[in-house]
């Protein structure tokens, strides 16, 4: 099995980027994904490893219903 990335739903992407930056992650700019109604940023460690994605869900994101069911 190959893991591409691990996603985290966060309230504040910039704050999460700073916190994960302390661990060595470097992030791409934040973009808006219109299809899923989220803001997203991908990050990776300079030495490799698993990539992270940080999501800030907007009120009507279809992903919000999936997360709330768990």
mmCIF file of C-alpha atoms in Angstrom, residues 31-65:
data_model
loop_
_atom_site.group_PDB
_atom_site.id
_atom_site.type_symbol
_atom_site.label_atom_id
_atom_site.label_comp_id
_atom_site.label_asym_id
_atom_site.label_seq_id
_atom_site.Cartn_x
_atom_site.Cartn_y
_atom_site.Cartn_z
ATOM 1 C CA UNK A 31 -5.696 27.536 -2.714
ATOM 2 C CA UNK A 32 -9.475 27.355 -2.857
ATOM 3 C CA UNK A 33 -10.948 24.093 -4.132
ATOM 4 C CA UNK A 34 -14.302 25.208 -5.535
ATOM 5 C CA UNK A 35 -15.565 21.636 -6.120
ATOM 6 C CA UNK A 36 -15.234 20.664 -2.442
ATOM 7 C CA UNK A 37 -15.748 24.199 -1.086
ATOM 8 C CA UNK A 38 -12.558 24.155 0.963
ATOM 9 C CA UNK A 39 -9.258 25.972 1.227
ATOM 10 C CA UNK A 40 -6.323 23.555 1.006
ATOM 11 C CA UNK A 41 -2.533 23.584 1.279
ATOM 12 C CA UNK A 42 -0.134 20.676 0.725
ATOM 13 C CA UNK A 43 3.071 20.338 2.708
ATOM 14 C CA UNK A 44 6.095 18.079 2.743
ATOM 15 C CA UNK A 45 9.288 17.644 4.697
ATOM 16 C CA UNK A 46 12.442 18.684 2.920
ATOM 17 C CA UNK A 47 13.933 15.215 3.462
ATOM 18 C CA UNK A 48 10.904 13.356 2.110
ATOM 19 C CA UNK A 49 8.275 11.466 4.053
ATOM 20 C CA UNK A 50 4.492 11.622 3.967
ATOM 21 C CA UNK A 51 2.902 14.773 2.575
ATOM 22 C CA UNK A 52 0.238 16.574 4.583
ATOM 23 C CA UNK A 53 -2.803 18.463 3.411
ATOM 24 C CA UNK A 54 -4.466 21.070 5.596
ATOM 25 C CA UNK A 55 -8.123 21.844 4.886
ATOM 26 C CA UNK A 56 -10.268 24.688 6.085
ATOM 27 C CA UNK A 57 -13.851 23.654 5.419
ATOM 28 C CA UNK A 58 -16.381 26.252 4.430
ATOM 29 C CA UNK A 59 -19.951 26.131 5.751
ATOM 30 C CA UNK A 60 -21.488 24.264 2.815
ATOM 31 C CA UNK A 61 -18.622 21.881 2.083
ATOM 32 C CA UNK A 62 -19.741 18.314 1.317
ATOM 33 C CA UNK A 63 -16.759 17.145 3.373
ATOM 34 C CA UNK A 64 -18.302 18.704 6.483
ATOM 35 C CA UNK A 65 -21.109 16.122 6.519
#
